[in-house]
mmCIF file of C-alpha atoms in Angstrom:
data_model
loop_
_atom_site.group_PDB
_atom_site.id
_atom_site.type_symbol
_atom_site.label_atom_id
_atom_site.label_comp_id
_atom_site.label_asym_id
_atom_site.label_seq_id
_atom_site.Cartn_x
_atom_site.Cartn_y
_atom_site.Cartn_z
ATOM 1 C CA UNK S 1420 0.000 0.000 0.000
ATOM 2 C CA UNK S 1421 1.499 3.395 -0.956
ATOM 3 C CA UNK S 1422 2.295 5.801 1.867
ATOM 4 C CA UNK S 1423 0.306 8.990 2.459
ATOM 5 C CA UNK S 1424 3.352 11.026 1.389
ATOM 6 C CA UNK S 1425 3.625 9.043 -1.870
ATOM 7 C CA UNK S 1426 -0.073 9.594 -2.574
ATOM 8 C CA UNK S 1427 0.297 13.322 -1.951
ATOM 9 C CA UNK S 1428 3.328 13.402 -4.221
ATOM 10 C CA UNK S 1429 1.416 11.704 -7.038
ATOM 11 C CA UNK S 1430 -1.492 14.124 -6.670
ATOM 12 C CA UNK S 1431 0.929 17.070 -6.733
ATOM 13 C CA UNK S 1432 2.645 15.751 -9.853
ATOM 14 C CA UNK S 1433 -0.691 15.248 -11.599
ATOM 15 C CA UNK S 1434 -1.801 18.742 -10.591
ATOM 16 C CA UNK S 1435 1.383 20.353 -11.935
ATOM 17 C CA UNK S 1436 1.218 18.317 -15.157
ATOM 18 C CA UNK S 1437 -2.396 19.249 -15.878
ATOM 19 C CA UNK S 1438 -1.835 22.859 -14.859
ATOM 20 C CA UNK S 1439 1.100 23.137 -17.262
ATOM 21 C CA UNK S 1440 -0.862 21.495 -20.076
ATOM 22 C CA UNK S 1441 -3.685 23.988 -19.571
ATOM 23 C CA UNK S 1442 -1.307 26.956 -19.511
ATOM 24 C CA UNK S 1443 0.542 25.765 -22.610
ATOM 25 C CA UNK S 1444 -2.676 25.170 -24.548
ATOM 26 C CA UNK S 1445 -2.286 21.400 -24.722
ATOM 27 C CA UNK S 1446 -5.631 21.225 -22.919
ATOM 28 C CA UNK S 1447 -7.321 24.155 -24.685
ATOM 29 C CA UNK S 1448 -10.063 26.262 -23.152
ATOM 30 C CA UNK S 1449 -13.482 24.745 -23.714
ATOM 31 C CA UNK S 1450 -12.149 21.202 -24.027
ATOM 32 C CA UNK S 1451 -13.870 18.515 -21.981
ATOM 33 C CA UNK S 1452 -12.088 15.701 -20.165
ATOM 34 C CA UNK S 1453 -12.991 12.818 -17.880
ATOM 35 C CA UNK S 1454 -11.205 11.621 -14.765
ATOM 36 C CA UNK S 1455 -10.960 8.170 -16.326
ATOM 37 C CA UNK S 1456 -9.275 9.259 -19.546
ATOM 38 C CA UNK S 1457 -6.874 11.558 -17.705
ATOM 39 C CA UNK S 1458 -5.930 8.769 -15.305
ATOM 40 C CA UNK S 1459 -5.310 6.378 -18.189
ATOM 41 C CA UNK S 1460 -3.255 8.916 -20.117
ATOM 42 C CA UNK S 1461 -1.106 9.788 -17.116
ATOM 43 C CA UNK S 1462 -0.777 6.197 -15.951
ATOM 44 C CA UNK S 1463 -2.090 6.793 -12.440
ATOM 45 C CA UNK S 1464 -5.167 5.844 -10.465
ATOM 46 C CA UNK S 1465 -8.280 8.019 -10.484
ATOM 47 C CA UNK S 1466 -7.851 9.208 -6.881
ATOM 48 C CA UNK S 1467 -4.861 11.542 -7.424
ATOM 49 C CA UNK S 1468 -6.490 12.825 -10.616
ATOM 50 C CA UNK S 1469 -9.683 13.697 -8.714
ATOM 51 C CA UNK S 1470 -7.626 15.492 -6.065
ATOM 52 C CA UNK S 1471 -5.668 17.391 -8.708
ATOM 53 C CA UNK S 1472 -8.839 18.379 -10.574
ATOM 54 C CA UNK S 1473 -10.375 19.729 -7.371
ATOM 55 C CA UNK S 1474 -7.298 21.925 -6.910
ATOM 56 C CA UNK S 1475 -7.566 23.109 -10.505
ATOM 57 C CA UNK S 1476 -11.204 23.992 -9.887
ATOM 58 C CA UNK S 1477 -10.257 25.877 -6.721
ATOM 59 C CA UNK S 1478 -8.007 28.196 -8.745
ATOM 60 C CA UNK S 1479 -10.624 28.550 -11.516
ATOM 61 C CA UNK S 1480 -8.720 26.749 -14.263
ATOM 62 C CA UNK S 1481 -11.443 24.142 -14.793
ATOM 63 C CA UNK S 1482 -15.142 23.747 -14.182
ATOM 64 C CA UNK S 1483 -16.405 20.422 -12.867
ATOM 65 C CA UNK S 1484 -19.728 19.297 -14.323
ATOM 66 C CA UNK S 1485 -21.559 16.522 -12.532
ATOM 67 C CA UNK S 1486 -21.439 13.246 -14.498
ATOM 68 C CA UNK S 1487 -19.847 15.067 -17.438
ATOM 69 C CA UNK S 1488 -16.254 15.476 -16.323
ATOM 70 C CA UNK S 1489 -14.393 18.755 -16.370
ATOM 71 C CA UNK S 1490 -14.144 21.648 -18.805
ATOM 72 C CA UNK S 1491 -11.072 23.837 -19.140
ATOM 73 C CA UNK S 1492 -11.906 27.494 -18.500
ATOM 74 C CA UNK S 1493 -10.646 30.386 -20.557
ATOM 75 C CA UNK S 1494 -8.390 32.690 -18.557
ATOM 76 C CA UNK S 1495 -9.966 36.074 -19.125
ATOM 77 C CA UNK S 1496 -8.690 39.579 -18.583
ATOM 78 C CA UNK S 1497 -11.105 39.825 -15.664
ATOM 79 C CA UNK S 1498 -9.467 36.761 -14.131
ATOM 80 C CA UNK S 1499 -6.073 38.403 -14.438
ATOM 81 C CA UNK S 1500 -7.310 41.621 -12.863
ATOM 82 C CA UNK S 1501 -8.893 39.728 -9.979
ATOM 83 C CA UNK S 1502 -5.770 37.655 -9.358
ATOM 84 C CA UNK S 1503 -3.483 40.668 -9.261
ATOM 85 C CA UNK S 1504 -5.908 42.689 -7.156
ATOM 86 C CA UNK S 1505 -5.717 39.919 -4.568
ATOM 87 C CA UNK S 1506 -1.931 39.891 -4.819
ATOM 88 C CA UNK S 1507 -1.913 43.640 -4.267
ATOM 89 C CA UNK S 1508 -4.077 43.331 -1.161
ATOM 90 C CA UNK S 1509 -1.657 40.828 0.341
ATOM 91 C CA UNK S 1510 1.660 42.230 -0.882
ATOM 92 C CA UNK S 1511 0.608 45.844 -0.511
ATOM 93 C CA UNK S 1512 -0.230 45.034 3.092
ATOM 94 C CA UNK S 1513 3.160 43.406 3.550
ATOM 95 C CA UNK S 1514 5.180 46.387 2.308
ATOM 96 C CA UNK S 1515 2.962 48.796 4.241
ATOM 97 C CA UNK S 1516 3.759 46.860 7.398
ATOM 98 C CA UNK S 1517 7.467 46.665 6.604
ATOM 99 C CA UNK S 1518 7.776 50.421 6.023
ATOM 100 C CA UNK S 1519 7.175 51.221 9.682
ATOM 101 C CA UNK S 1520 9.659 52.013 12.471
ATOM 102 C CA UNK S 1521 8.648 48.905 14.448
ATOM 103 C CA UNK S 1522 9.194 46.452 11.574
ATOM 104 C CA UNK S 1523 12.459 44.547 11.458
ATOM 105 C CA UNK S 1524 14.947 45.268 8.686
ATOM 106 C CA UNK S 1525 14.188 42.794 5.918
ATOM 107 C CA UNK S 1526 17.059 43.890 3.664
ATOM 108 C CA UNK S 1527 19.349 40.959 4.621
ATOM 109 C CA UNK S 1528 16.561 38.525 3.695
ATOM 110 C CA UNK S 1529 15.934 40.158 0.320
ATOM 111 C CA UNK S 1530 19.610 40.634 -0.596
ATOM 112 C CA UNK S 1531 20.405 37.069 -1.770
ATOM 113 C CA UNK S 1532 17.320 36.962 -3.969
ATOM 114 C CA UNK S 1533 18.180 40.343 -5.456
ATOM 115 C CA UNK S 1534 21.706 39.095 -6.181
ATOM 116 C CA UNK S 1535 20.271 36.055 -7.979
ATOM 117 C CA UNK S 1536 17.996 38.331 -10.003
ATOM 118 C CA UNK S 1537 20.945 40.441 -11.145
ATOM 119 C CA UNK S 1538 23.053 37.392 -11.998
ATOM 120 C CA UNK S 1539 20.216 35.802 -13.977
ATOM 121 C CA UNK S 1540 19.578 39.080 -15.804
ATOM 122 C CA UNK S 1541 23.226 39.307 -16.874
ATOM 123 C CA UNK S 1542 22.990 35.998 -18.736
ATOM 124 C CA UNK S 1543 19.252 36.249 -19.562
ATOM 125 C CA UNK S 1544 18.507 33.064 -17.632
ATOM 126 C CA UNK S 1545 14.726 33.491 -17.468
ATOM 127 C CA UNK S 1546 13.857 30.373 -15.374
ATOM 128 C CA UNK S 1547 16.397 31.325 -12.691
ATOM 129 C CA UNK S 1548 15.195 34.934 -12.758
ATOM 130 C CA UNK S 1549 11.569 33.832 -12.314
ATOM 131 C CA UNK S 1550 12.505 31.546 -9.406
ATOM 132 C CA UNK S 1551 14.451 34.337 -7.687
ATOM 133 C CA UNK S 1552 11.573 36.752 -8.285
ATOM 134 C CA UNK S 1553 9.146 34.387 -6.589
ATOM 135 C CA UNK S 1554 11.528 33.917 -3.664
ATOM 136 C CA UNK S 1555 11.822 37.711 -3.319
ATOM 137 C CA UNK S 1556 8.043 38.111 -3.169
ATOM 138 C CA UNK S 1557 7.660 35.120 -0.832
ATOM 139 C CA UNK S 1558 10.100 36.793 1.566
ATOM 140 C CA UNK S 1559 7.899 39.883 1.696
ATOM 141 C CA UNK S 1560 4.735 37.876 2.343
ATOM 142 C CA UNK S 1561 6.418 35.626 4.928
ATOM 143 C CA UNK S 1562 6.963 38.611 7.228
ATOM 144 C CA UNK S 1563 3.187 38.659 7.811
ATOM 145 C CA UNK S 1564 3.500 35.197 9.409
ATOM 146 C CA UNK S 1565 0.131 34.228 7.964
ATOM 147 C CA UNK S 1566 0.043 30.786 6.274
ATOM 148 C CA UNK S 1567 -3.325 31.595 4.684
ATOM 149 C CA UNK S 1568 -1.780 34.539 2.847
ATOM 150 C CA UNK S 1569 1.189 32.465 1.738
ATOM 151 C CA UNK S 1570 -1.091 29.721 0.439
ATOM 152 C CA UNK S 1571 -3.265 32.251 -1.388
ATOM 153 C CA UNK S 1572 -0.258 33.790 -3.148
ATOM 154 C CA UNK S 1573 0.881 30.340 -4.278
ATOM 155 C CA UNK S 1574 -2.571 29.549 -5.683
ATOM 156 C CA UNK S 1575 -2.692 32.886 -7.489
ATOM 157 C CA UNK S 1576 0.618 32.060 -9.142
ATOM 158 C CA UNK S 1577 -0.696 28.665 -10.242
ATOM 159 C CA UNK S 1578 -3.707 30.443 -11.776
ATOM 160 C CA UNK S 1579 -1.541 32.929 -13.661
ATOM 161 C CA UNK S 1580 -0.443 32.074 -17.220
ATOM 162 C CA UNK S 1581 3.202 32.235 -18.243
ATOM 163 C CA UNK S 1582 4.413 35.316 -20.145
ATOM 164 C CA UNK S 1583 3.335 35.363 -23.798
ATOM 165 C CA UNK S 1584 5.875 35.769 -26.561
ATOM 166 C CA UNK S 1585 7.002 39.367 -26.743
ATOM 167 C CA UNK S 1586 8.517 41.507 -29.441
ATOM 168 C CA UNK S 1587 11.019 42.993 -26.997
ATOM 169 C CA UNK S 1588 13.992 40.912 -25.812
ATOM 170 C CA UNK S 1589 13.512 39.161 -22.428
ATOM 171 C CA UNK S 1590 16.060 41.384 -20.688
ATOM 172 C CA UNK S 1591 13.901 44.481 -21.277
ATOM 173 C CA UNK S 1592 11.114 43.378 -18.930
ATOM 174 C CA UNK S 1593 13.497 41.559 -16.590
ATOM 175 C CA UNK S 1594 15.543 44.721 -16.136
ATOM 176 C CA UNK S 1595 12.362 46.667 -15.404
ATOM 177 C CA UNK S 1596 11.343 44.099 -12.784
ATOM 178 C CA UNK S 1597 14.682 44.505 -11.049
ATOM 179 C CA UNK S 1598 14.255 48.292 -11.033
ATOM 180 C CA UNK S 1599 10.713 47.952 -9.645
ATOM 181 C CA UNK S 1600 11.962 45.699 -6.853
ATOM 182 C CA UNK S 1601 14.611 48.283 -6.025
ATOM 183 C CA UNK S 1602 11.966 51.015 -5.776
ATOM 184 C CA UNK S 1603 9.943 48.899 -3.343
ATOM 185 C CA UNK S 1604 13.009 48.054 -1.257
ATOM 186 C CA UNK S 1605 14.178 51.684 -1.136
ATOM 187 C CA UNK S 1606 10.746 52.889 -0.014
ATOM 188 C CA UNK S 1607 10.639 50.269 2.749
ATOM 189 C CA UNK S 1608 14.133 51.259 3.916
ATOM 190 C CA UNK S 1609 13.072 54.924 3.960
ATOM 191 C CA UNK S 1610 10.004 54.120 6.039
ATOM 192 C CA UNK S 1611 7.764 55.653 3.373
ATOM 193 C CA UNK S 1612 4.620 53.524 3.498
ATOM 194 C CA UNK S 1613 2.781 55.338 0.727
ATOM 195 C CA UNK S 1614 5.751 55.147 -1.635
ATOM 196 C CA UNK S 1615 6.223 51.452 -0.828
ATOM 197 C CA UNK S 1616 2.583 50.629 -1.549
ATOM 198 C CA UNK S 1617 2.578 52.734 -4.713
ATOM 199 C CA UNK S 1618 5.754 51.018 -5.923
ATOM 200 C CA UNK S 1619 4.196 47.592 -5.329
ATOM 201 C CA UNK S 1620 1.025 48.703 -7.135
ATOM 202 C CA UNK S 1621 3.037 49.842 -10.172
ATOM 203 C CA UNK S 1622 5.065 46.631 -10.185
ATOM 204 C CA UNK S 1623 2.047 44.321 -10.060
ATOM 205 C CA UNK S 1624 0.133 46.350 -12.641
ATOM 206 C CA UNK S 1625 3.036 46.184 -15.091
ATOM 207 C CA UNK S 1626 3.459 42.475 -14.426
ATOM 208 C CA UNK S 1627 -0.236 41.868 -15.077
ATOM 209 C CA UNK S 1628 -0.011 43.763 -18.346
ATOM 210 C CA UNK S 1629 2.969 41.695 -19.454
ATOM 211 C CA UNK S 1630 1.004 38.471 -18.923
ATOM 212 C CA UNK S 1631 -2.121 39.260 -20.924
ATOM 213 C CA UNK S 1632 -2.302 39.124 -24.729
ATOM 214 C CA UNK S 1633 -1.022 42.286 -26.362
ATOM 215 C CA UNK S 1634 -4.399 43.101 -27.897
ATOM 216 C CA UNK S 1635 -6.034 43.081 -24.456
ATOM 217 C CA UNK S 1636 -3.542 45.259 -22.606
ATOM 218 C CA UNK S 1637 -5.282 48.508 -23.496
ATOM 219 C CA UNK S 1638 -8.357 47.195 -21.696
ATOM 220 C CA UNK S 1639 -6.434 46.886 -18.426
ATOM 221 C CA UNK S 1640 -7.460 50.146 -16.830
ATOM 222 C CA UNK S 1641 -4.733 52.593 -15.816
ATOM 223 C CA UNK S 1642 -6.756 53.173 -12.651
ATOM 224 C CA UNK S 1643 -6.406 49.542 -11.597
ATOM 225 C CA UNK S 1644 -5.574 48.946 -8.805
ATOM 226 C CA UNK S 1645 -4.958 52.568 -7.740
ATOM 227 C CA UNK S 1646 -8.189 52.692 -5.736
ATOM 228 C CA UNK S 1647 -6.981 49.808 -3.573
ATOM 229 C CA UNK S 1648 -4.009 51.889 -2.392
ATOM 230 C CA UNK S 1649 -6.316 53.827 -0.104
ATOM 231 C CA UNK S 1650 -6.536 50.743 2.087
ATOM 232 C CA UNK S 1651 -2.906 51.354 2.996
ATOM 233 C CA UNK S 1652 -2.602 55.068 3.781
ATOM 234 C CA UNK S 1653 0.751 56.521 4.741
#
């Protein structure tokens, strides 16, 4: 009999496989699938597939229809806006908290991730840059010591599509990300809560725009999510 840990590992692997197939268009939006056919294709039992599908439904990548299997959802611009609004609520709260006299200095925790970002940028190693970027953001959220927030951020990442192909070279956006991180860090160090929150807002808005199809970017309102900044006054 497989151990509980092995069962969890299989479910996680199935979840990541299906999530990647959805994001890469191998399971296109609108396509219908059954637990049975997915289990057969992946060579696993139905139980880990059911568990993985429930997780996919939780992050709105699929819709489960009773006795009809699951349908892959289209990731809309509204989905992207909602996901990044939630990220802003969590991460804006984190930087607002950090930019106070009573907060501990987080610079030593951020420094190694920033160094990895710079090194990856120099050689245009996108996977390493993305991993370091996530670690940098995770460090900010971890200061809140709230596992619910950390779990929510992870789920929002799973629900976010990878960057589309761009006309500009990868280093253009990567360099901008590094500059945006620096602006957030500098504002925290200066104890300027409003500047820190505004810098996080700008960073997340630009990131959201880089992840939606080019034709849809004009529809991403310049006001979003400016109105949310009022929740974190200086």
